[in-house]
Amino acid sequence: MRAKQFIEEKIRAFDGPLTEELLRDPGKFGLGQLPRTMEPDATTSVVCGYCSTGCSLNVHLKDGQAINLSPDPDYPVNLGMACPKGWESLTPLAADDRGTSPLYRASSDDALEPIEWKDAAQTFCDRMRTVQREHGPESIAFLSTGQICTEEMALLGAFAKFEMGMIHGDGNTRQCMATAVTAYKESFGFDAPPFSYQDFEESDVIVLIGSNLCIAHPILWQRVLRNENNPEIIVIDPRKTETAMQATQHVALRPKSDLTFLYGIAQLLVENDWLDSDFIEAHTSGFEDFKEHIASFTAERVSQESDVPLSELKGLAQKIGEGKRVSLWWTMGVNQSYEATRTAQAIINIALMTGNIGKPGTGANSITGQCNAMGSRLFSNTTSLLGGHDFLNAQHREKVAEVLEIDPAKIPDQRSWAYDQIVDGIETGKIKALWIVATNGAHSWAHQNRFRKLLSKLDFLVVQDIYPTTETAELADLFLPAAGWGEKDGTLINSERRIGLVKRVSRSPGEALADFSIFRYLASTWGAGPWLAKWKTPEDAFQILKKLSKDQPCDIRGIKDYREIDEAGGIQWPLAESSSSIETHRHLFADGTFYTDDGRARFIYDDPQPNPEPPDEAYPFCLLTGRGSSAQWHTESRTGKSEILKKLHPKESYAEINPDDARALGIKSADRITVISRRGSLELKALVTATVKAGQVFIPMHNPKVNRLTLSSFDPVSRQPNYKACGVKIAKC
Ligand SMILES: Nc1nc2c(c(=O)[nH]1)N[C@H]1C(S)=C(S)[C@@H](COP(=O)(O)OP(=O)(O)OC[C@H]3O[C@@H](n4cnc5c(=O)[nH]c(N)nc54)[C@H](O)[C@@H]3O)O[C@H]1N2
Ligand SMILES: Nc1nc2c(c(=O)[nH]1)N[C@H]1C(S)=C(S)[C@@H](COP(=O)(O)OP(=O)(O)OC[C@H]3O[C@@H](n4cnc5c(=O)[nH]c(N)nc54)[C@H](O)[C@@H]3O)O[C@H]1N2
Ligand code: SF4
Ligand SMILES: [Mo]
């Protein structure tokens, strides 16, 4: 079948009211386009839409429809491997609860009922405008995501903030990567994870801090296994996780004692002169003050405060001090804390003082979470202005306005509230309408009972998701059905800054539209200015993003187009216009120059703070939460649709309890128990296991009620939730 005829047939098969308009102008909706590299009966590679590893999957098409997939053997990220979620990526698209038309709840007593797209778009605009008229332009906000394409999040951010007049828009990346962002920005001058996955293979000491790589990034763990240097693998995690079990050393520190612990390591590095003084001298600032700050973190004190035996602490410092290529990697055990930014910077400080940065196998490396958290950090127009710019900087606003061809006065000159501040704004009555895109906060946000209550207080809640059945979508006044991964085109940016391509390989059900098309449709119904005409297709948008990246550390003007990304096996940023070739793996800071004004990386530190809710007599256990298995993704709206994935984890949700505690409470494995915090409770099965220490409980975050227990506590710098420590008690049911 010829490509043109194939596209037309696809459009005709789309039985919605938009068919005629679509046939006239398919690009307007982002529908009906095939990447130029794709033929109807071909195999084409698509970057996975779950985690930030960014594996490439070869999708096999029949008559232009995906029928199966296999991991791409030639892609530099996954080298022919994929985890269970990747293998099963097509299954959630065929789920029978997909959103196939917009749904509207006319009044709070009514159910959600199907409506036509044009009515949905008009309702969206009318009701948002009514709220703005009554409560001011700032009374509407959005919460977006790290799980849609970069072009989509940029269009959402531009439309919401520059056209609708919103100031407050944040996303689930706050729950996930905000700490890495603030840590890198302050220490390096820009949010710039410096590594390549190749570093996993080139280290001789790999330190994983608060990261359960085997479960959360299984293909990165495979990369560790390819390391031929017989590396030391140290896992710093209160729990004996799957990753800790594989490590050469497991440091089971007391939850949230990381900052003290890392200062203790730094102090031992100083005491033993395991320092790279030339690097410190030439490329950093603030080391002498830092040295003074950590002097009181003696090994004895740190051992006592972190519950790590002296010999282990000293042994680890020695491995780091004497290692030739040491890489330090962190994830949510660090990012989700009340002193997260300083903890991440304590990791950065260790890399700087030992000169472990800018060379193969080294780095202070934050592993990202969602498939496009990195894209949202640079282009979602939430925390930073499009392209890693600053809303407070008038020159930046001018520059963005010029690229977008809009009036600079349309760009807010203040930063957005963070997610938690938007939530507080609902409570104080400042936020009256909320537009939630591709995130399921009614499950995933902290202190769930409060969050759900606040959502019901809104005048207007819009949820844009691929399923109307998520906990959040069920609360919506207006539901907008989105096409999912594999049903649309665009780019994602993975943990190692690699831009990869997502392609439309499957037809979205009913009238579900690509998020890009939804944003375009809403913006044109709103009456957006002529700038919108430049954002006709995702690839047009990509060309705009390139221009926005000019003179930024994330400069991508050297990337020609989608086809080049496809043929190169993904392209890491930066790639300047002058670049003569595309290297497969690149890390940053090879020349020791950072993005700060003086080009030096900064040592940043602070005093450790008390845990806001340590276990006490009334709530004697520390609750840890996190990923449960490699087959489960977050709130399980997608992975929960696969019978295969469901076979790969326990049927019923469980809480891990130490055998000593279980004995004292008279609890056996499989008993039903209630876990209770000051904010709520949930019932589930007990799993008695020594993977947690006495006094700790672990519950996978996939449990829809887990955040009934967690608290509204945040890192003051990044405003990321402190999901991994609160006081709970346990009762036998
Ligand atoms: N299968 C699967 N993979 C995923 C995801 C998924 O849902 N499912 N989600 C993706 C996303 S968005 C993210 S952000 C990543 C998350 O990836 P990870 O951060 O690796 O996953 P978590 O299990 O949330 O947390 C990691 C570890 O932090 C530990 N921890 C808790 N408190 C502390 C502490 O005080 N100090 C230290 N050092 N460690 C602590 C926990 O015991 C846990 O083992 O995974 C990504 N990959
Ligand atoms: N207690 C506790 N809570 C946590 C965590 C923890 O460790 N402990 N981890 C936190 C972290 S790191 C994260 S990242 C969050 C994740 O929390 P969420 O973002 O709430 O989790 P997801 O289930 O990934 O939600 C994504 C939603 O987007 C929808 N979706 C998927 N693809 C598309 C698309 O293309 N378009 C549209 N419009 N919708 C789409 C899915 O159906 C789903 O409803 O959870 C956080 N919550
Ligand atoms: S490791 Fe992540 S990117 Fe790779 S297949 Fe699994 S979910 Fe997809
Ligand atoms: Mo995340």
mmCIF file with all atom_site columns, N, CA and C in Angstrom, residues 331-365:
data_model
loop_
_atom_site.group_PDB
_atom_site.id
_atom_site.type_symbol
_atom_site.label_atom_id
_atom_site.label_alt_id
_atom_site.label_comp_id
_atom_site.label_asym_id
_atom_site.label_entity_id
_atom_site.label_seq_id
_atom_site.pdbx_PDB_ins_code
_atom_site.Cartn_x
_atom_site.Cartn_y
_atom_site.Cartn_z
_atom_site.occupancy
_atom_site.B_iso_or_equiv
_atom_site.pdbx_formal_charge
_atom_site.auth_seq_id
_atom_site.auth_comp_id
_atom_site.auth_asym_id
_atom_site.auth_atom_id
_atom_site.pdbx_PDB_model_num
ATOM 1   N N  . THR A 1 331 ? 19.072 8.131  43.010 1.00 0.00 ? 331 THR A N  1
ATOM 2   C CA . THR A 1 331 ? 17.696 8.212  42.520 1.00 0.00 ? 331 THR A CA 1
ATOM 3   C C  . THR A 1 331 ? 16.782 8.634  43.671 1.00 0.00 ? 331 THR A C  1
ATOM 4   N N  . MET A 1 332 ? 15.610 8.009  43.831 1.00 0.00 ? 332 MET A N  1
ATOM 5   C CA . MET A 1 332 ? 14.580 8.567  44.722 1.00 0.00 ? 332 MET A CA 1
ATOM 6   C C  . MET A 1 332 ? 14.889 8.459  46.213 1.00 0.00 ? 332 MET A C  1
ATOM 7   N N  . GLY A 1 333 ? 15.758 7.522  46.597 1.00 0.00 ? 333 GLY A N  1
ATOM 8   C CA . GLY A 1 333 ? 16.149 7.465  48.009 1.00 0.00 ? 333 GLY A CA 1
ATOM 9   C C  . GLY A 1 333 ? 16.806 8.765  48.438 1.00 0.00 ? 333 GLY A C  1
ATOM 10  N N  . VAL A 1 334 ? 17.334 9.497  47.475 1.00 0.00 ? 334 VAL A N  1
ATOM 11  C CA . VAL A 1 334 ? 17.944 10.803 47.745 1.00 0.00 ? 334 VAL A CA 1
ATOM 12  C C  . VAL A 1 334 ? 16.961 11.931 47.415 1.00 0.00 ? 334 VAL A C  1
ATOM 13  N N  . ASN A 1 335 ? 16.392 11.887 46.226 1.00 0.00 ? 335 ASN A N  1
ATOM 14  C CA . ASN A 1 335 ? 15.558 13.017 45.763 1.00 0.00 ? 335 ASN A CA 1
ATOM 15  C C  . ASN A 1 335 ? 14.316 13.243 46.614 1.00 0.00 ? 335 ASN A C  1
ATOM 16  N N  . GLN A 1 336 ? 13.763 12.158 47.165 1.00 0.00 ? 336 GLN A N  1
ATOM 17  C CA . GLN A 1 336 ? 12.508 12.308 47.922 1.00 0.00 ? 336 GLN A CA 1
ATOM 18  C C  . GLN A 1 336 ? 12.814 12.390 49.414 1.00 0.00 ? 336 GLN A C  1
ATOM 19  N N  . SER A 1 337 ? 13.191 13.585 49.843 1.00 0.00 ? 337 SER A N  1
ATOM 20  C CA . SER A 1 337 ? 13.530 13.759 51.253 1.00 0.00 ? 337 SER A CA 1
ATOM 21  C C  . SER A 1 337 ? 13.326 15.216 51.641 1.00 0.00 ? 337 SER A C  1
ATOM 22  N N  . TYR A 1 338 ? 13.334 15.482 52.933 1.00 0.00 ? 338 TYR A N  1
ATOM 23  C CA . TYR A 1 338 ? 13.154 16.857 53.410 1.00 0.00 ? 338 TYR A CA 1
ATOM 24  C C  . TYR A 1 338 ? 14.460 17.642 53.339 1.00 0.00 ? 338 TYR A C  1
ATOM 25  N N  . GLU A 1 339 ? 15.584 16.960 53.057 1.00 0.00 ? 339 GLU A N  1
ATOM 26  C CA . GLU A 1 339 ? 16.843 17.682 52.863 1.00 0.00 ? 339 GLU A CA 1
ATOM 27  C C  . GLU A 1 339 ? 17.545 17.117 51.624 1.00 0.00 ? 339 GLU A C  1
ATOM 28  N N  . ALA A 1 340 ? 16.729 16.979 50.571 1.00 0.00 ? 340 ALA A N  1
ATOM 29  C CA . ALA A 1 340 ? 17.152 16.242 49.390 1.00 0.00 ? 340 ALA A CA 1
ATOM 30  C C  . ALA A 1 340 ? 18.224 16.979 48.587 1.00 0.00 ? 340 ALA A C  1
ATOM 31  N N  . THR A 1 341 ? 18.024 18.277 48.383 1.00 0.00 ? 341 THR A N  1
ATOM 32  C CA . THR A 1 341 ? 18.963 18.995 47.520 1.00 0.00 ? 341 THR A CA 1
ATOM 33  C C  . THR A 1 341 ? 20.373 18.968 48.113 1.00 0.00 ? 341 THR A C  1
ATOM 34  N N  . ARG A 1 342 ? 20.471 19.195 49.418 1.00 0.00 ? 342 ARG A N  1
ATOM 35  C CA . ARG A 1 342 ? 21.810 19.171 50.040 1.00 0.00 ? 342 ARG A CA 1
ATOM 36  C C  . ARG A 1 342 ? 22.402 17.765 50.002 1.00 0.00 ? 342 ARG A C  1
ATOM 37  N N  . THR A 1 343 ? 21.547 16.752 50.100 1.00 0.00 ? 343 THR A N  1
ATOM 38  C CA . THR A 1 343 ? 22.054 15.375 50.024 1.00 0.00 ? 343 THR A CA 1
ATOM 39  C C  . THR A 1 343 ? 22.611 15.101 48.624 1.00 0.00 ? 343 THR A C  1
ATOM 40  N N  . ALA A 1 344 ? 21.867 15.506 47.605 1.00 0.00 ? 344 ALA A N  1
ATOM 41  C CA . ALA A 1 344 ? 22.357 15.322 46.231 1.00 0.00 ? 344 ALA A CA 1
ATOM 42  C C  . ALA A 1 344 ? 23.670 16.088 46.055 1.00 0.00 ? 344 ALA A C  1
ATOM 43  N N  . GLN A 1 345 ? 23.740 17.277 46.649 1.00 0.00 ? 345 GLN A N  1
ATOM 44  C CA . GLN A 1 345 ? 24.973 18.058 46.510 1.00 0.00 ? 345 GLN A CA 1
ATOM 45  C C  . GLN A 1 345 ? 26.128 17.452 47.312 1.00 0.00 ? 345 GLN A C  1
ATOM 46  N N  . ALA A 1 346 ? 25.793 16.715 48.383 1.00 0.00 ? 346 ALA A N  1
ATOM 47  C CA . ALA A 1 346 ? 26.861 16.028 49.118 1.00 0.00 ? 346 ALA A CA 1
ATOM 48  C C  . ALA A 1 346 ? 27.477 14.948 48.223 1.00 0.00 ? 346 ALA A C  1
ATOM 49  N N  . ILE A 1 347 ? 26.665 14.355 47.358 1.00 0.00 ? 347 ILE A N  1
ATOM 50  C CA . ILE A 1 347 ? 27.180 13.367 46.393 1.00 0.00 ? 347 ILE A CA 1
ATOM 51  C C  . ILE A 1 347 ? 28.049 14.091 45.361 1.00 0.00 ? 347 ILE A C  1
ATOM 52  N N  . ILE A 1 348 ? 27.532 15.196 44.870 1.00 0.00 ? 348 ILE A N  1
ATOM 53  C CA . ILE A 1 348 ? 28.289 15.983 43.881 1.00 0.00 ? 348 ILE A CA 1
ATOM 54  C C  . ILE A 1 348 ? 29.638 16.398 44.482 1.00 0.00 ? 348 ILE A C  1
ATOM 55  N N  . ASN A 1 349 ? 29.619 16.819 45.755 1.00 0.00 ? 349 ASN A N  1
ATOM 56  C CA . ASN A 1 349 ? 30.861 17.256 46.398 1.00 0.00 ? 349 ASN A CA 1
ATOM 57  C C  . ASN A 1 349 ? 31.913 16.147 46.418 1.00 0.00 ? 349 ASN A C  1
ATOM 58  N N  . ILE A 1 350 ? 31.461 14.913 46.669 1.00 0.00 ? 350 ILE A N  1
ATOM 59  C CA . ILE A 1 350 ? 32.415 13.792 46.706 1.00 0.00 ? 350 ILE A CA 1
ATOM 60  C C  . ILE A 1 350 ? 33.046 13.590 45.325 1.00 0.00 ? 350 ILE A C  1
ATOM 61  N N  . ALA A 1 351 ? 32.223 13.693 44.288 1.00 0.00 ? 351 ALA A N  1
ATOM 62  C CA . ALA A 1 351 ? 32.773 13.543 42.935 1.00 0.00 ? 351 ALA A CA 1
ATOM 63  C C  . ALA A 1 351 ? 33.779 14.661 42.647 1.00 0.00 ? 351 ALA A C  1
ATOM 64  N N  . LEU A 1 352 ? 33.447 15.884 43.074 1.00 0.00 ? 352 LEU A N  1
ATOM 65  C CA . LEU A 1 352 ? 34.326 17.021 42.783 1.00 0.00 ? 352 LEU A CA 1
ATOM 66  C C  . LEU A 1 352 ? 35.658 16.899 43.533 1.00 0.00 ? 352 LEU A C  1
ATOM 67  N N  . MET A 1 353 ? 35.599 16.566 44.812 1.00 0.00 ? 353 MET A N  1
ATOM 68  C CA . MET A 1 353 ? 36.834 16.583 45.621 1.00 0.00 ? 353 MET A CA 1
ATOM 69  C C  . MET A 1 353 ? 37.789 15.467 45.227 1.00 0.00 ? 353 MET A C  1
ATOM 70  N N  . THR A 1 354 ? 37.227 14.404 44.595 1.00 0.00 ? 354 THR A N  1
ATOM 71  C CA . THR A 1 354 ? 38.088 13.303 44.158 1.00 0.00 ? 354 THR A CA 1
ATOM 72  C C  . THR A 1 354 ? 38.377 13.381 42.648 1.00 0.00 ? 354 THR A C  1
ATOM 73  N N  . GLY A 1 355 ? 37.894 14.457 42.022 1.00 0.00 ? 355 GLY A N  1
ATOM 74  C CA . GLY A 1 355 ? 38.142 14.632 40.583 1.00 0.00 ? 355 GLY A CA 1
ATOM 75  C C  . GLY A 1 355 ? 37.425 13.602 39.736 1.00 0.00 ? 355 GLY A C  1
ATOM 76  N N  . ASN A 1 356 ? 36.364 13.012 40.286 1.00 0.00 ? 356 ASN A N  1
ATOM 77  C CA . ASN A 1 356 ? 35.638 11.992 39.527 1.00 0.00 ? 356 ASN A CA 1
ATOM 78  C C  . ASN A 1 356 ? 34.515 12.623 38.719 1.00 0.00 ? 356 ASN A C  1
ATOM 79  N N  . ILE A 1 357 ? 34.897 13.408 37.757 1.00 0.00 ? 357 ILE A N  1
ATOM 80  C CA . ILE A 1 357 ? 33.890 14.015 36.882 1.00 0.00 ? 357 ILE A CA 1
ATOM 81  C C  . ILE A 1 357 ? 34.554 14.370 35.551 1.00 0.00 ? 357 ILE A C  1
ATOM 82  N N  . GLY A 1 358 ? 33.790 14.253 34.482 1.00 0.00 ? 358 GLY A N  1
ATOM 83  C CA . GLY A 1 358 ? 34.318 14.632 33.170 1.00 0.00 ? 358 GLY A CA 1
ATOM 84  C C  . GLY A 1 358 ? 35.211 13.583 32.531 1.00 0.00 ? 358 GLY A C  1
ATOM 85  N N  . LYS A 1 359 ? 35.364 12.434 33.204 1.00 0.00 ? 359 LYS A N  1
ATOM 86  C CA . LYS A 1 359 ? 36.200 11.365 32.641 1.00 0.00 ? 359 LYS A CA 1
ATOM 87  C C  . LYS A 1 359 ? 35.359 10.094 32.514 1.00 0.00 ? 359 LYS A C  1
ATOM 88  N N  . PRO A 1 360 ? 35.760 9.186  31.628 1.00 0.00 ? 360 PRO A N  1
ATOM 89  C CA . PRO A 1 360 ? 34.968 7.952  31.482 1.00 0.00 ? 360 PRO A CA 1
ATOM 90  C C  . PRO A 1 360 ? 34.834 7.221  32.817 1.00 0.00 ? 360 PRO A C  1
ATOM 91  N N  . GLY A 1 361 ? 33.645 6.702  33.074 1.00 0.00 ? 361 GLY A N  1
ATOM 92  C CA . GLY A 1 361 ? 33.435 5.879  34.260 1.00 0.00 ? 361 GLY A CA 1
ATOM 93  C C  . GLY A 1 361 ? 33.289 6.655  35.551 1.00 0.00 ? 361 GLY A C  1
ATOM 94  N N  . THR A 1 362 ? 33.067 7.946  35.470 1.00 0.00 ? 362 THR A N  1
ATOM 95  C CA . THR A 1 362 ? 32.978 8.760  36.680 1.00 0.00 ? 362 THR A CA 1
ATOM 96  C C  . THR A 1 362 ? 31.633 9.506  36.728 1.00 0.00 ? 362 THR A C  1
ATOM 97  N N  . GLY A 1 363 ? 31.523 10.448 37.657 1.00 0.00 ? 363 GLY A N  1
ATOM 98  C CA . GLY A 1 363 ? 30.393 11.373 37.650 1.00 0.00 ? 363 GLY A CA 1
ATOM 99  C C  . GLY A 1 363 ? 29.532 11.335 38.900 1.00 0.00 ? 363 GLY A C  1
ATOM 100 N N  . ALA A 1 364 ? 28.860 12.454 39.133 1.00 0.00 ? 364 ALA A N  1
ATOM 101 C CA . ALA A 1 364 ? 27.813 12.552 40.149 1.00 0.00 ? 364 ALA A CA 1
ATOM 102 C C  . ALA A 1 364 ? 26.521 12.531 39.352 1.00 0.00 ? 364 ALA A C  1
ATOM 103 N N  . ASN A 1 365 ? 25.890 11.357 39.310 1.00 0.00 ? 365 ASN A N  1
ATOM 104 C CA . ASN A 1 365 ? 24.942 11.073 38.244 1.00 0.00 ? 365 ASN A CA 1
ATOM 105 C C  . ASN A 1 365 ? 23.527 10.799 38.766 1.00 0.00 ? 365 ASN A C  1
#
